GROMACS .gro file of C-alpha atoms in nm:
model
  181
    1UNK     CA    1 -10.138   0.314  -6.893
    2UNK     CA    2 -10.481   0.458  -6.765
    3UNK     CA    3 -10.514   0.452  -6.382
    4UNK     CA    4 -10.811   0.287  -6.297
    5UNK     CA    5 -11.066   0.379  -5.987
    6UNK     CA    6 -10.934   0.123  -5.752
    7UNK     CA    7 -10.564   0.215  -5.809
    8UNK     CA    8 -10.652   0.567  -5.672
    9UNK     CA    9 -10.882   0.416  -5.341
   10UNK     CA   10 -10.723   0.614  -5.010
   11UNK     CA   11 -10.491   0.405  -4.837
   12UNK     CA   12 -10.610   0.140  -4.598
   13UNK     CA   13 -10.589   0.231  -4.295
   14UNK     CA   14 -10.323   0.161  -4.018
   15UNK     CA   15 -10.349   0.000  -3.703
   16UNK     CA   16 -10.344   0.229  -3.369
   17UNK     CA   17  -9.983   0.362  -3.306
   18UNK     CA   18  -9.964   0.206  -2.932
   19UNK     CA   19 -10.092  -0.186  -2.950
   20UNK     CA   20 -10.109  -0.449  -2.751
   21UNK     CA   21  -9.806  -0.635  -2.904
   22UNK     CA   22  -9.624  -0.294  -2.781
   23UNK     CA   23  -9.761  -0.325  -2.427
   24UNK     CA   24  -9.642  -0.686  -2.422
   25UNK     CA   25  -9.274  -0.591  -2.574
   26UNK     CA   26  -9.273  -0.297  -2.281
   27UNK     CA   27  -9.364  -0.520  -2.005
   28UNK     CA   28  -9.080  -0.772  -2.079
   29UNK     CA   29  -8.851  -0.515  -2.123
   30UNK     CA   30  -8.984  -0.389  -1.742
   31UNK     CA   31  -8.944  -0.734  -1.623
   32UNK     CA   32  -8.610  -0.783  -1.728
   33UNK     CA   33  -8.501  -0.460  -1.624
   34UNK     CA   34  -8.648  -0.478  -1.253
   35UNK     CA   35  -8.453  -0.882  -1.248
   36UNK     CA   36  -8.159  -0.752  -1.338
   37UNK     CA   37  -8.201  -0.480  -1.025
   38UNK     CA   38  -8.291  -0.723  -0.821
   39UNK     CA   39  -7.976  -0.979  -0.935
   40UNK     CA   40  -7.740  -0.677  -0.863
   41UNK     CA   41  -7.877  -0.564  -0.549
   42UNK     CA   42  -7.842  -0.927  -0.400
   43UNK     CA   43  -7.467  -0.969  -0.492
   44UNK     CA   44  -7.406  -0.643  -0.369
   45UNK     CA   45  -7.544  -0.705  -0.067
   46UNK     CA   46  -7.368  -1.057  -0.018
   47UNK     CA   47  -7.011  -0.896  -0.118
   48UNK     CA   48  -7.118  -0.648   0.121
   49UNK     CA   49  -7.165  -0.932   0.368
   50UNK     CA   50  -6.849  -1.163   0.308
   51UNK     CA   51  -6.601  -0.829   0.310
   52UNK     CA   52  -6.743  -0.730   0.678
   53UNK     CA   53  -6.734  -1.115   0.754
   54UNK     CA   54  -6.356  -1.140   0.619
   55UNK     CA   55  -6.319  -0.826   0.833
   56UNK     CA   56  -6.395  -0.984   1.133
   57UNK     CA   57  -6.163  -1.262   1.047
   58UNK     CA   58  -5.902  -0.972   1.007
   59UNK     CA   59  -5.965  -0.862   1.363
   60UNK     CA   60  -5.942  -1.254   1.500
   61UNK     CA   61  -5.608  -1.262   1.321
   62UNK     CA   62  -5.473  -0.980   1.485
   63UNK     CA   63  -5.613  -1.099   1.800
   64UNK     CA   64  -5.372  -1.408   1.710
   65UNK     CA   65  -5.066  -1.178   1.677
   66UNK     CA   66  -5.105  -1.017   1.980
   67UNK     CA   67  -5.182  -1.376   2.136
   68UNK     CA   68  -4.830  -1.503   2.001
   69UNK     CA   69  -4.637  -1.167   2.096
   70UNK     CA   70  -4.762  -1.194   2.479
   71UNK     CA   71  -4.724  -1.547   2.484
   72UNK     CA   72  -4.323  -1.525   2.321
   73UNK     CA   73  -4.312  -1.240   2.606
   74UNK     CA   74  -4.488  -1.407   2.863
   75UNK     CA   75  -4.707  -1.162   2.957
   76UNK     CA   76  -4.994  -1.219   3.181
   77UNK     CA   77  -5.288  -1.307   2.996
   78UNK     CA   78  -5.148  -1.531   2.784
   79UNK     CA   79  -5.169  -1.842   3.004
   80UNK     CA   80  -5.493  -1.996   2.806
   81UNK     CA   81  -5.256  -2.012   2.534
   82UNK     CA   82  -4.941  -2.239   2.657
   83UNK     CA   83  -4.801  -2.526   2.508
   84UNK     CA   84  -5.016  -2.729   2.778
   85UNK     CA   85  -5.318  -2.581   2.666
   86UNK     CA   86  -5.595  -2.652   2.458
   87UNK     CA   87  -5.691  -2.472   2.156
   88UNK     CA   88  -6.093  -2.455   2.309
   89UNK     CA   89  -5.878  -2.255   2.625
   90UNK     CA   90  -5.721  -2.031   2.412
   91UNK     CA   91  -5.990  -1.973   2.149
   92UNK     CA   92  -6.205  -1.823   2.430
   93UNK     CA   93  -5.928  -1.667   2.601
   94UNK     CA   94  -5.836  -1.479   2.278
   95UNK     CA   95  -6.223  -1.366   2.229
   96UNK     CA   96  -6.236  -1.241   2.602
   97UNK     CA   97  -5.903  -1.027   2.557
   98UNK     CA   98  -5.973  -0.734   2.352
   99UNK     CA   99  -6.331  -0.551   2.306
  100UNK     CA  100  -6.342  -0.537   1.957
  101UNK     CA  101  -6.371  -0.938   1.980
  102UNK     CA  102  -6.685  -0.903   2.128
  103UNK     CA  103  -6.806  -0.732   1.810
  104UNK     CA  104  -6.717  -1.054   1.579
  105UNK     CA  105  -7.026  -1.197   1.435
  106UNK     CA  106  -7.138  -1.414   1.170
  107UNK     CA  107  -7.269  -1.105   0.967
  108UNK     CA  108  -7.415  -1.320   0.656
  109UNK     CA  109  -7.614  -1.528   0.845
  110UNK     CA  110  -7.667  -1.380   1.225
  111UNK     CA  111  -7.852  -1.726   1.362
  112UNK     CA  112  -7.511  -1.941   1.229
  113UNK     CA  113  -7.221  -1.984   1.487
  114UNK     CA  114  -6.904  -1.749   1.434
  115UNK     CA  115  -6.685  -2.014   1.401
  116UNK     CA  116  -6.673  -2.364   1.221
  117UNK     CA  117  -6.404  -2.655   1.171
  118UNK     CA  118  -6.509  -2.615   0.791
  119UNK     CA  119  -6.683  -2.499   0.531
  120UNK     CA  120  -6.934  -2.747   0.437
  121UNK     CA  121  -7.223  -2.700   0.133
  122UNK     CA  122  -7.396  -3.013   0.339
  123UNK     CA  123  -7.385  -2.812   0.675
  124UNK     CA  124  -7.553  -2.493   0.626
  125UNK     CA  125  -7.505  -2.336   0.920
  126UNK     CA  126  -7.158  -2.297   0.808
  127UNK     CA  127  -7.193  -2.020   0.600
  128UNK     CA  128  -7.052  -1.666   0.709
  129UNK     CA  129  -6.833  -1.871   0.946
  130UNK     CA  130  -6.473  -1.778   1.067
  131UNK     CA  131  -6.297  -2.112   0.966
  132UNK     CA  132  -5.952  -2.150   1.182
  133UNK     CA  133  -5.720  -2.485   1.055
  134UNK     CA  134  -5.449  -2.594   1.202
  135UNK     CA  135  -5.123  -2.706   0.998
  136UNK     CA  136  -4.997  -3.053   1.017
  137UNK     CA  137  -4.609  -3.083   0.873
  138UNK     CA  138  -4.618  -3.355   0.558
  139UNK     CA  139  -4.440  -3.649   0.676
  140UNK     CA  140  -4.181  -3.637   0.342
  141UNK     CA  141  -4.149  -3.260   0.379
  142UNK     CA  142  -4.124  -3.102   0.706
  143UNK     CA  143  -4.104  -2.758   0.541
  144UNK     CA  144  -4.428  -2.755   0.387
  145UNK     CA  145  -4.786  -2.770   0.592
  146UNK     CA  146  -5.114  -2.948   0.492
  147UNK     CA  147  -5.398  -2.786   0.665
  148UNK     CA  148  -5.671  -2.944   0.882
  149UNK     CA  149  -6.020  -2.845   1.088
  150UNK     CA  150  -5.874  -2.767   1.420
  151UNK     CA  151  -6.020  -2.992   1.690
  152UNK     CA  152  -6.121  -2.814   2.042
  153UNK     CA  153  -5.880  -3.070   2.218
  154UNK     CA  154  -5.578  -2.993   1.999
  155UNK     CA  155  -5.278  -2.939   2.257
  156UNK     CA  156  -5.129  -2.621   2.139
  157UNK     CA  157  -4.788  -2.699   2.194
  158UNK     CA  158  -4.462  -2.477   2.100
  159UNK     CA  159  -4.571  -2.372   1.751
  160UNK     CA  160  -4.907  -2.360   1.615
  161UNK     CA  161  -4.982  -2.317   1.249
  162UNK     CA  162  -5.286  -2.192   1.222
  163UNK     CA  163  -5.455  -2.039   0.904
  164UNK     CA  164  -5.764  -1.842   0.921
  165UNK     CA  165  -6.079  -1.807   0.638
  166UNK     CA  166  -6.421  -1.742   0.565
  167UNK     CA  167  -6.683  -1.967   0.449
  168UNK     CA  168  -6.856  -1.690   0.181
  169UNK     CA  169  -7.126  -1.693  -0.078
  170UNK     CA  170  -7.164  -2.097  -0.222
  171UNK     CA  171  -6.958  -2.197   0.073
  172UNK     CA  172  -6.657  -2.138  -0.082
  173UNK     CA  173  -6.359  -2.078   0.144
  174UNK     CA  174  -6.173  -1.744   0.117
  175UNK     CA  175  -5.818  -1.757   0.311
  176UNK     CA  176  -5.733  -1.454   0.504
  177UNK     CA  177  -5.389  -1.514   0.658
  178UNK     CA  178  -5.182  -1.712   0.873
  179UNK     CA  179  -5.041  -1.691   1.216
  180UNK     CA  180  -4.811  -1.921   1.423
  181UNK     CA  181  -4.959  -1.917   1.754
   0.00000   0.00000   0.00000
């Protein structure tokens, strides 16, 4: 076989190294990468946010413990919370007892109250709320409690159930402990 003249023609040539396809494929790349920051630094920043909230809720549950050792003791200060009171009495009682209460906030958002009856997707202002319910004994099993939104006007009586949360991210409810008050 004789090689002709236009098998041996130089090589077409190529297209530049860096094209415009390339810059397009980088800036996706970019895109993605800077969403995917972004994505992470937001849930870090709300986990962030819901520990220091269920922190808070920590410190109102201790305030609780205290509450029902000085009120099984009757030590002064403790009046706010006796079986004639109401829960509105003690709540603000227990707030106005120890300093560190004055540091409880709603940390996730700062404009929404501190505490709620519940944690409510159609009430916003709900979120980042301490949520405090009350337990009602089950009328077939006086052993076991179903909870309920306390009520400001809820006698306290001898024993009060009470269970204590926080309404974090997608107003979910995230149970810290419970108490008997």
């Amino acid at each position: 076989m004789v090689n002709t003249a236009s098998d041996l023609s130089p090589p077409t040539p190529q297209g530049p190294y860096f094209s415009s396809a390339d810059l397009g494929w980088m800036l996706v790349v970019t895109a993605l990468v800077l969403l995917n920051l972004f994505i992470s630094l937001n849930d870090y920043t709300q986990a962030r946010q819901t520990e220091s909230t269920r922190m808070h809720a920590q410190s109102v549950l201790g305030l609780m413990l205290r509450m029902h050792e000085a009120r099984a003791s009757a030590k002064p200060g403790s009046e706010a919370c006796q079986p004639d009171s109401k829960w509105a009495d003690c709540q603000e009682a227990l707030l106005r007892t120890d300093a560190a209460a004055a540091m409880i906030k709603n940390v996730i958002r700062p404009q929404n109250p501190v505490f709620a009856n519940s944690c409510d997707r159609q009430r916003p202002a709900t979120l980042g709320s301490i949520v405090i319910e009350v337990g009602i004994a089950r009328a077939n099993d006086p052993e076991s409690l179903t909870y309920a939104p306390i009520r400001d006007d809820q006698r306290i009586g001898q024993r009060l159930p009470l269970r204590v949360g926080v309404c974090g991210r997608l107003y979910s409810k995230m149970l810290t402990g419970e108490v008997v008050l």
